[in-house]
Structures are given as C-alpha cells and as structure tokens.
Amino acid sequence: MPTGRCSCSSCPAPDLLFVIGGVDQGPSGAVEALCLRDAP
C-alpha cells in the first residue's frame, strides 16, 4: 500500500482509504485535505 504524506491508516473511515488510493496518484494536497477533514 503506497504511503501518503499523512498516515490515513489511523483514520476511522475505511472508505477514506479507497479515496486515498485514487488520489495518491493525483495532487498530494487533496490527500492532506481529506486527512485534515477527517481528523478531530
């Protein structure tokens, strides 16, 4: 599994992992935004 700039493995949203998988090939900014949005 490719590692992003943020450890989404700690995110309690399994669907987020699928989103990261597709966004991982795109801008990392979107990945950070998703992680920050899901973070408390």
mmCIF file of C-alpha atoms in Angstrom:
data_model
loop_
_atom_site.group_PDB
_atom_site.id
_atom_site.type_symbol
_atom_site.label_atom_id
_atom_site.label_comp_id
_atom_site.label_asym_id
_atom_site.label_seq_id
_atom_site.Cartn_x
_atom_site.Cartn_y
_atom_site.Cartn_z
ATOM 1 C CA MET A 1 0.000 0.000 0.000
ATOM 2 C CA PRO A 2 1.506 3.344 -1.023
ATOM 3 C CA THR A 3 2.203 5.677 1.856
ATOM 4 C CA GLY A 4 0.933 9.243 1.663
ATOM 5 C CA ARG A 5 2.166 12.337 3.447
ATOM 6 C CA CYS A 6 -0.332 11.677 6.208
ATOM 7 C CA SER A 7 -0.936 8.393 7.981
ATOM 8 C CA CYS A 8 -4.525 7.758 6.939
ATOM 9 C CA SER A 9 -4.251 4.286 8.461
ATOM 10 C CA SER A 10 -5.218 5.938 11.749
ATOM 11 C CA CYS A 11 -8.385 7.381 10.188
ATOM 12 C CA PRO A 12 -11.529 5.523 11.366
ATOM 13 C CA ALA A 13 -13.046 5.789 7.877
ATOM 14 C CA PRO A 14 -12.374 2.700 5.690
ATOM 15 C CA ASP A 15 -13.877 4.474 2.673
ATOM 16 C CA LEU A 16 -11.209 7.132 3.065
ATOM 17 C CA LEU A 17 -8.542 4.527 2.289
ATOM 18 C CA PHE A 18 -10.149 3.859 -1.107
ATOM 19 C CA VAL A 19 -10.294 7.582 -1.808
ATOM 20 C CA ILE A 20 -6.637 7.992 -0.879
ATOM 21 C CA GLY A 21 -5.720 5.119 -3.197
ATOM 22 C CA GLY A 22 -7.146 7.011 -6.157
ATOM 23 C CA VAL A 23 -5.974 10.442 -5.052
ATOM 24 C CA ASP A 24 -2.479 9.132 -4.286
ATOM 25 C CA GLN A 25 -1.679 9.424 -7.994
ATOM 26 C CA GLY A 26 -3.015 12.969 -8.062
ATOM 27 C CA PRO A 27 -2.107 16.110 -6.100
ATOM 28 C CA SER A 28 -0.987 15.383 -2.550
ATOM 29 C CA GLY A 29 -2.884 18.479 -1.460
ATOM 30 C CA ALA A 30 -6.158 16.577 -1.844
ATOM 31 C CA VAL A 31 -4.815 13.767 0.328
ATOM 32 C CA GLU A 32 -3.835 16.176 3.079
ATOM 33 C CA ALA A 33 -7.218 17.888 2.832
ATOM 34 C CA LEU A 34 -9.071 14.592 3.286
ATOM 35 C CA CYS A 35 -6.947 13.617 6.271
ATOM 36 C CA LEU A 36 -7.292 17.011 7.898
ATOM 37 C CA ARG A 37 -11.031 16.995 7.290
ATOM 38 C CA ASP A 38 -11.405 13.572 8.933
ATOM 39 C CA ALA A 39 -9.084 14.442 11.830
ATOM 40 C CA PRO A 40 -10.720 15.571 15.094
#
